[in-house]
Short mmCIF file of C-alpha atoms and ligand atoms in Angstrom, two decimals:
data_model
loop_
_atom_site.label_atom_id
_atom_site.label_comp_id
_atom_site.label_asym_id
_atom_site.label_seq_id
_atom_site.Cartn_x
_atom_site.Cartn_y
_atom_site.Cartn_z
CA MET A 1 56.10 190.29 28.45
CA THR A 2 52.80 190.02 27.93
CA PRO A 3 51.40 187.93 31.39
CA ALA A 4 51.22 184.13 31.01
CA ARG A 5 47.22 183.44 30.46
CA PRO A 6 45.81 181.63 33.76
CA LEU A 7 45.37 177.94 32.44
CA PRO A 8 41.28 177.23 32.34
CA VAL A 9 39.82 175.77 35.51
CA ILE A 10 36.88 174.07 37.30
CA ALA A 11 36.33 173.34 41.03
CA ILE A 12 33.46 171.67 42.75
CA HIS A 13 32.31 170.65 46.02
CA GLY A 14 29.84 168.79 47.43
CA GLY A 15 28.62 169.74 50.53
CA ALA A 16 30.61 170.18 54.24
CA GLY A 17 30.62 168.58 57.37
CA THR A 18 32.15 166.73 60.04
CA MET A 19 34.17 163.48 60.19
CA SER A 20 31.88 160.14 60.05
CA ARG A 21 31.41 158.18 63.28
CA SER A 22 32.24 155.50 61.22
CA ASP A 23 35.18 153.06 60.71
CA ILE A 24 35.74 154.35 56.96
CA SER A 25 36.97 151.72 55.01
CA SER A 26 39.37 152.82 51.82
CA GLU A 27 36.73 151.58 49.13
CA GLN A 28 33.93 153.96 50.87
CA HIS A 29 36.62 156.53 50.44
CA THR A 30 37.42 155.75 46.85
CA ALA A 31 33.60 155.67 45.85
CA TYR A 32 33.35 159.56 47.28
CA HIS A 33 36.73 160.40 45.63
CA ALA A 34 36.03 158.67 42.17
CA ALA A 35 32.73 160.46 42.08
CA LEU A 36 34.48 163.46 42.36
CA ASN A 37 37.14 162.96 39.87
CA GLY A 38 34.89 162.18 37.54
CA ILE A 39 32.65 164.61 37.96
CA LEU A 40 35.85 167.29 37.51
CA ARG A 41 37.00 165.37 34.38
CA ALA A 42 33.74 166.32 33.05
CA GLY A 43 33.85 169.73 33.64
CA GLN A 44 37.44 169.60 32.48
CA LYS A 45 36.76 168.46 29.15
CA VAL A 46 34.37 170.97 28.42
CA LEU A 47 36.82 173.67 29.30
CA ALA A 48 39.34 172.23 27.25
CA GLY A 49 37.04 172.17 24.19
CA GLY A 50 36.90 175.56 24.39
CA GLY A 51 33.27 175.46 26.35
CA SER A 52 32.16 178.13 28.72
CA ALA A 53 32.72 178.26 32.47
CA LEU A 54 28.81 178.31 32.51
CA ASP A 55 28.50 175.81 30.53
CA ALA A 56 31.41 173.66 32.85
CA VAL A 57 29.67 174.71 36.12
CA GLY A 58 26.05 174.00 34.61
CA MET A 59 27.17 170.43 33.47
CA ALA A 60 29.51 169.61 36.63
CA VAL A 61 26.26 170.62 39.01
CA GLU A 62 23.99 168.29 36.50
CA LEU A 63 26.08 165.47 37.23
CA LEU A 64 26.50 166.26 41.01
CA GLU A 65 22.47 166.36 40.95
CA ASP A 66 22.40 163.02 39.83
CA CYS A 67 24.97 161.63 41.84
CA PRO A 68 23.06 159.80 44.84
CA LEU A 69 26.31 160.22 47.16
CA PHE A 70 25.64 163.92 47.01
CA ASN A 71 22.21 166.23 48.40
CA ALA A 72 20.70 168.02 45.42
CA GLY A 73 18.21 166.23 42.98
CA HIS A 74 18.09 162.69 43.54
CA GLY A 75 18.50 162.10 47.19
CA ALA A 76 17.89 165.51 48.48
CA VAL A 77 16.48 165.81 52.03
CA PHE A 78 12.79 165.89 53.32
CA THR A 79 11.54 169.07 54.24
CA HIS A 80 9.40 168.26 57.46
CA ASP A 81 6.35 167.75 55.95
CA GLU A 82 7.98 164.57 54.49
CA THR A 83 8.07 166.68 50.83
CA HIS A 84 11.01 167.63 48.16
CA GLU A 85 11.82 170.98 47.93
CA LEU A 86 14.81 171.63 45.94
CA ASP A 87 16.62 175.81 45.22
CA ALA A 88 19.43 175.99 42.17
CA MET A 89 21.11 179.22 40.80
CA VAL A 90 23.59 179.91 38.21
CA MET A 91 25.31 183.36 37.72
CA ASP A 92 27.84 184.42 34.70
CA GLY A 93 30.36 186.50 35.69
CA ALA A 94 31.06 188.16 32.89
CA THR A 95 27.72 189.69 32.37
CA ARG A 96 26.43 189.71 35.89
CA ARG A 97 23.17 188.11 34.57
CA ALA A 98 21.85 185.27 37.23
CA GLY A 99 19.05 183.03 37.07
CA ALA A 100 17.29 181.29 39.91
CA VAL A 101 14.80 178.68 41.06
CA ALA A 102 13.38 178.00 44.53
CA CYS A 103 11.18 175.49 46.32
CA VAL A 104 10.76 173.64 42.77
CA THR A 105 9.30 169.83 43.69
CA ARG A 106 9.08 168.78 40.17
CA ILE A 107 12.09 169.91 37.53
CA ARG A 108 14.58 167.03 37.70
CA ARG A 109 17.34 169.23 36.96
CA PRO A 110 16.76 172.33 38.95
CA VAL A 111 20.24 174.07 37.92
CA ARG A 112 19.00 173.28 34.19
CA ALA A 113 15.77 175.23 35.27
CA ALA A 114 17.76 177.96 36.84
CA ARG A 115 20.12 178.95 33.58
CA ALA A 116 16.67 178.88 31.24
CA VAL A 117 15.01 181.78 34.01
CA MET A 118 18.22 183.41 32.75
CA GLU A 119 18.11 182.96 29.48
CA ARG A 120 14.67 182.80 29.11
CA SER A 121 12.80 184.35 31.00
CA GLY A 122 13.72 188.03 31.86
CA HIS A 123 13.73 187.16 35.63
CA VAL A 124 16.24 186.22 38.43
CA LEU A 125 14.39 184.18 40.55
CA LEU A 126 11.06 182.06 40.09
CA VAL A 127 9.91 179.96 42.71
CA GLY A 128 7.11 177.16 43.65
CA PRO A 129 4.08 176.36 40.27
CA GLY A 130 5.57 179.11 38.85
CA ALA A 131 8.81 178.23 38.55
CA GLU A 132 7.60 174.78 37.35
CA ALA A 133 5.13 175.98 34.80
CA PHE A 134 8.05 177.70 33.22
CA ALA A 135 9.98 174.97 33.06
CA ALA A 136 7.51 172.73 31.74
CA GLU A 137 7.09 175.16 29.26
CA HIS A 138 10.05 175.56 28.07
CA GLY A 139 10.75 172.01 27.74
CA LEU A 140 12.60 170.45 30.95
CA GLU A 141 12.34 167.14 31.98
CA MET A 142 9.38 167.23 34.84
CA VAL A 143 9.64 164.11 37.06
CA ALA A 144 6.86 162.89 40.28
CA PRO A 145 8.20 164.37 43.41
CA GLY A 146 8.70 160.47 44.41
CA TYR A 147 11.73 160.87 41.99
CA PHE A 148 14.19 162.41 44.52
CA SER A 149 13.04 160.05 47.32
CA THR A 150 15.30 157.86 49.28
CA ASP A 151 15.40 155.43 51.54
CA ALA A 152 18.03 157.69 53.50
CA ARG A 153 16.52 160.79 53.38
CA ARG A 154 13.69 159.60 55.42
CA GLN A 155 15.30 158.36 57.58
CA GLN A 156 17.11 161.40 58.30
CA LEU A 157 14.17 162.97 58.42
CA ARG A 158 12.71 160.86 61.59
CA ARG A 159 15.52 161.68 63.20
CA ALA A 160 15.77 165.04 62.26
CA LEU A 161 11.46 165.20 63.65
CA SER A 162 12.91 163.30 67.10
CA SER A 163 15.29 166.26 67.18
CA ASP A 164 12.51 168.99 66.25
CA LYS A 165 15.76 170.44 64.35
CA ALA A 166 16.00 171.38 60.96
CA VAL A 167 19.67 169.60 60.04
CA LEU A 168 22.10 170.69 57.59
CA ASP A 169 21.87 168.32 54.29
CA HIS A 170 24.49 165.64 55.90
CA ASP A 171 23.71 166.08 59.05
CA GLY A 172 21.05 163.33 58.40
CA ALA A 173 20.93 160.77 56.31
CA ALA A 174 20.72 156.76 57.10
CA LEU A 175 21.58 153.67 55.77
CA VAL A 176 23.22 153.83 52.31
CA PHE A 177 25.26 156.78 53.93
CA ARG A 178 25.98 155.46 57.08
CA ASN A 179 29.59 154.79 56.04
CA ALA A 180 30.17 157.82 54.37
CA PRO A 181 33.74 160.10 55.41
CA ILE A 182 31.45 162.85 56.24
CA ASP A 183 29.13 162.02 58.92
CA GLU A 184 25.40 162.39 56.97
CA ASP A 185 23.91 163.15 60.19
CA ARG A 186 26.40 166.39 60.87
CA LYS A 187 26.68 167.36 56.99
CA LEU A 188 25.60 170.39 55.41
CA GLY A 189 24.44 169.42 51.84
CA THR A 190 24.19 171.61 48.64
CA VAL A 191 26.46 170.76 45.68
CA GLY A 192 27.95 173.92 43.51
CA ALA A 193 30.31 174.49 40.89
CA VAL A 194 32.87 177.56 40.02
CA ALA A 195 35.39 177.85 36.90
CA LEU A 196 37.66 180.23 34.95
CA ASP A 197 37.00 179.51 31.12
CA ALA A 198 39.88 179.93 28.39
CA ARG A 199 38.39 183.31 27.66
CA GLY A 200 38.84 184.71 31.47
CA ASN A 201 35.17 184.35 32.23
CA LEU A 202 33.90 183.19 35.19
CA ALA A 203 30.59 181.14 36.41
CA ALA A 204 28.94 179.53 39.56
CA ALA A 205 26.82 177.18 40.33
CA THR A 206 24.90 175.92 43.29
CA SER A 207 21.98 172.78 43.46
CA THR A 208 20.61 172.05 47.04
CA GLY A 209 17.75 170.00 48.71
CA GLY A 210 18.09 172.71 51.81
CA MET A 211 18.01 171.11 55.29
CA THR A 212 16.41 168.49 56.71
CA ASN A 213 13.40 168.55 58.69
CA LYS A 214 12.70 172.83 57.14
CA ARG A 215 10.13 174.21 57.45
CA PRO A 216 8.13 174.02 53.88
CA GLY A 217 8.43 177.35 52.01
CA ARG A 218 11.68 177.77 53.51
CA VAL A 219 14.39 179.29 50.82
CA GLY A 220 18.11 179.49 51.67
CA ASP A 221 21.54 180.76 50.59
CA SER A 222 21.63 179.06 47.36
CA PRO A 223 19.58 180.74 45.15
CA VAL A 224 19.68 184.00 46.56
CA VAL A 225 22.20 186.51 44.28
CA GLY A 226 25.70 187.37 46.71
CA ALA A 227 24.68 184.82 49.19
CA GLY A 228 25.07 181.16 48.15
CA THR A 229 25.77 182.00 44.42
CA TYR A 230 27.86 185.03 43.02
CA ALA A 231 30.21 185.70 40.13
CA ASP A 232 32.09 188.42 38.70
CA ASN A 233 34.82 188.78 36.41
CA ARG A 234 36.38 191.58 38.54
CA THR A 235 36.90 189.73 41.31
CA ALA A 236 35.31 185.78 41.41
CA ALA A 237 33.20 183.25 40.97
CA ILE A 238 31.47 181.80 44.21
CA SER A 239 29.77 178.65 45.50
CA CYS A 240 28.90 177.99 48.86
CA THR A 241 27.38 175.07 51.41
CA GLY A 242 26.07 175.11 55.26
CA THR A 243 23.73 176.71 57.43
CA GLY A 244 21.86 179.36 54.86
CA GLU A 245 20.39 181.47 57.17
CA MET A 246 23.80 182.49 58.24
CA PHE A 247 25.19 183.16 54.94
CA MET A 248 21.92 185.31 53.78
CA ARG A 249 22.53 187.61 56.81
CA THR A 250 26.28 187.82 56.01
CA VAL A 251 25.55 188.12 52.31
CA ALA A 252 28.55 185.51 52.19
CA ALA A 253 29.53 184.98 48.67
CA TYR A 254 29.31 188.90 47.60
CA ASP A 255 30.97 189.71 50.41
CA ILE A 256 34.30 188.07 49.43
CA CYS A 257 33.63 190.02 46.21
CA ALA A 258 33.34 193.50 48.13
CA ARG A 259 36.59 192.69 50.01
CA MET A 260 38.56 192.00 47.28
CA ALA A 261 37.02 195.28 45.38
CA TYR A 262 37.17 197.51 48.04
CA ALA A 263 39.51 196.39 50.42
CA GLY A 264 42.08 195.24 47.95
CA GLN A 265 42.14 191.58 49.36
CA SER A 266 43.43 188.71 47.79
CA LEU A 267 40.67 185.95 47.35
CA GLY A 268 42.50 183.52 49.56
CA GLU A 269 42.59 186.53 51.86
CA ALA A 270 38.92 186.92 51.78
CA ALA A 271 37.70 183.90 51.79
CA GLN A 272 39.19 182.58 54.89
CA THR A 273 38.19 185.92 56.47
CA VAL A 274 34.26 185.03 55.57
CA VAL A 275 34.58 181.35 56.19
CA MET A 276 36.87 182.00 59.55
CA GLN A 277 35.73 185.23 61.26
CA VAL A 278 32.64 186.81 59.70
CA LEU A 279 30.10 183.48 59.58
CA PRO A 280 31.57 181.79 63.02
CA ALA A 281 30.80 185.41 64.45
CA ILE A 282 26.95 184.38 63.74
CA GLY A 283 27.32 181.03 64.31
CA GLY A 284 27.59 179.71 60.80
CA ARG A 285 29.15 176.62 59.43
CA GLY A 286 29.91 175.21 56.29
CA GLY A 287 31.91 176.22 53.57
CA LEU A 288 32.81 177.37 49.83
CA ILE A 289 34.76 177.08 46.93
CA ALA A 290 36.07 180.09 44.86
CA VAL A 291 38.02 180.69 41.90
CA ASP A 292 39.56 184.56 40.79
CA ALA A 293 40.13 185.68 37.52
CA GLN A 294 43.60 185.18 37.49
CA GLY A 295 42.64 181.30 37.85
CA ASN A 296 43.81 181.23 41.98
CA LEU A 297 41.34 178.99 43.98
CA SER A 298 40.10 179.27 47.68
CA LEU A 299 38.01 176.30 48.92
CA PRO A 300 37.98 177.16 52.98
CA PHE A 301 35.74 175.51 55.42
CA ASN A 302 34.91 175.60 59.32
CA THR A 303 33.75 172.48 59.74
CA GLU A 304 36.00 168.89 59.83
CA GLY A 305 35.69 168.15 55.62
CA MET A 306 34.03 169.41 52.67
CA TYR A 307 33.83 167.19 49.51
CA ARG A 308 35.45 169.40 46.52
CA GLY A 309 37.98 169.21 43.82
CA TRP A 310 39.55 170.71 41.22
CA ALA A 311 41.40 170.30 37.89
CA ARG A 312 42.68 172.77 35.85
CA VAL A 313 43.09 172.20 32.04
CA GLY A 314 45.91 169.46 31.32
CA GLU A 315 46.22 168.34 34.62
CA ALA A 316 45.04 166.18 36.71
CA PRO A 317 41.98 166.53 38.67
CA VAL A 318 42.85 167.01 42.97
CA THR A 319 40.02 165.81 45.34
CA ALA A 320 39.73 166.23 49.09
CA ILE A 321 37.30 165.39 51.84
CA TYR A 322 39.29 166.41 55.39
CA ALA A 323 40.78 169.68 56.60
CA CYS A 324 44.41 167.46 56.23
CA HIS A 325 46.42 170.01 54.01
CA ALA A 326 46.22 173.54 53.80
CA ASP A 327 47.67 173.09 49.96
CA THR A 328 43.65 171.98 49.33
CA VAL A 329 42.35 175.32 50.38
CA ASP A 330 44.34 177.82 48.74
CA VAL A 331 46.01 176.55 45.52
CA ALA A 332 47.79 179.39 43.58
CA ALA A 333 46.66 180.00 39.71
CA GLY A 334 48.89 177.28 36.98
CA ALA A 335 49.50 179.28 33.59
CA ALA A 336 49.03 177.90 30.33
CA SER A 337 52.47 177.17 28.75
N1 LIG B 401 23.09 176.29 52.02
C1 LIG B 401 21.71 175.10 52.20
C2 LIG B 401 20.95 175.71 52.61
O1 LIG B 401 20.74 176.06 53.72
C3 LIG B 401 22.37 173.56 52.74
C4 LIG B 401 23.56 173.11 52.68
O2 LIG B 401 24.22 173.86 52.19
O3 LIG B 401 23.78 172.16 53.42
O4 LIG B 401 19.71 175.47 52.11
#
C-alpha cells in the first residue's frame, strides 16, 4: 500500500513575547484569533486550489504585513533615528532559491520585493536604496516612509529610548496595543509563514520591522538565509521570530534542517532543541514555526506566548497565543484521504 499523501498545510506566526500585564478581555483575544484565522483561511484557499507553497506563504505574509496588529509593513517599529527599516525573505524548498531585502524604507510589501529579488534579480539579497530602485523598476508599490508609522510604535520608541536599549518589536508599543494579549513592551515582532503544498513542496517567508530603537543599518535574522528563514524539501521550512542576533549566531533555521539531515532527528526534536537549548544558551529569546515534508508541524517558543496558527486543507484552522497546550507546539501530519 502506498503511504497516504500528507494534506497541504500552512502555519503562520505574528511574533512572540511575554503575557500582557493588563487584564485582557475576551473581545481582545478574539480580535487576535480572528486576524490569524482569516489569514490562515486565505492561505488554505491558495493550497486547496492547487496553489504552490510559495504562493501561499507570500499571500499570508502580505496579509500579516497589512494587519496593524502585527509588526511588519504598516505598524513596523522605529529605529533609533525614528525611521523604519524593513527586512523580508522568501525561500523555495523545491529549488532552494531564496530572495531577500533588508533596510528598505519605501516598499509597501517587502515580502513581495523579496520574491521579485528571488525570481528576477539573479541575486539573493538586496539592501537599502538599491533594493528600492529594483522594486520600483519591477512595478512594486512604493510608499512614503510615513506609511509605516503609527502612534503606538512612536511611543514604543520613546520608552525604548529612555531605557537606551534595542527592544524586540512587541517589546515597545503603546496605546493601541495596551490591551494586546502579548505585552507589546515585551514582544518580539516579526511575521512569518511556512507551507507544504499538494505537490510536496515546502516554502517559508518572513517579514519584519526588526527591533525598536535598533541602530540604523542593523539587519536581523529574518532576511538572512538559514538564520531566520529557511526551506528545503528534503527536511523542513522554517520562519523565526526573536532576538535576531542570537538566531544569526546559531544559524537557527538551518540548524534544525541540519539536525534532521545529519543526525536523523525528527522535526519536533530538532526544533525543540534549537529553541529550548541552543538559543537560550546564548540568551536567545523567541520562537519559530516549522513544517516538514511529511506535513508534521512544530511551533516551539521559549517566551510565554507566540501568536500562531495552522490550517490543513479541508480542516478548520487552529490558532493559539499562550503556551497552554503541548498539542499547539508539536502537531503530527494529517493524511489526505
Ligand atoms: N527577529 C527579528 C529581528 O531581529 C525581530 C523579531 O522577531 O521580533 O529583526
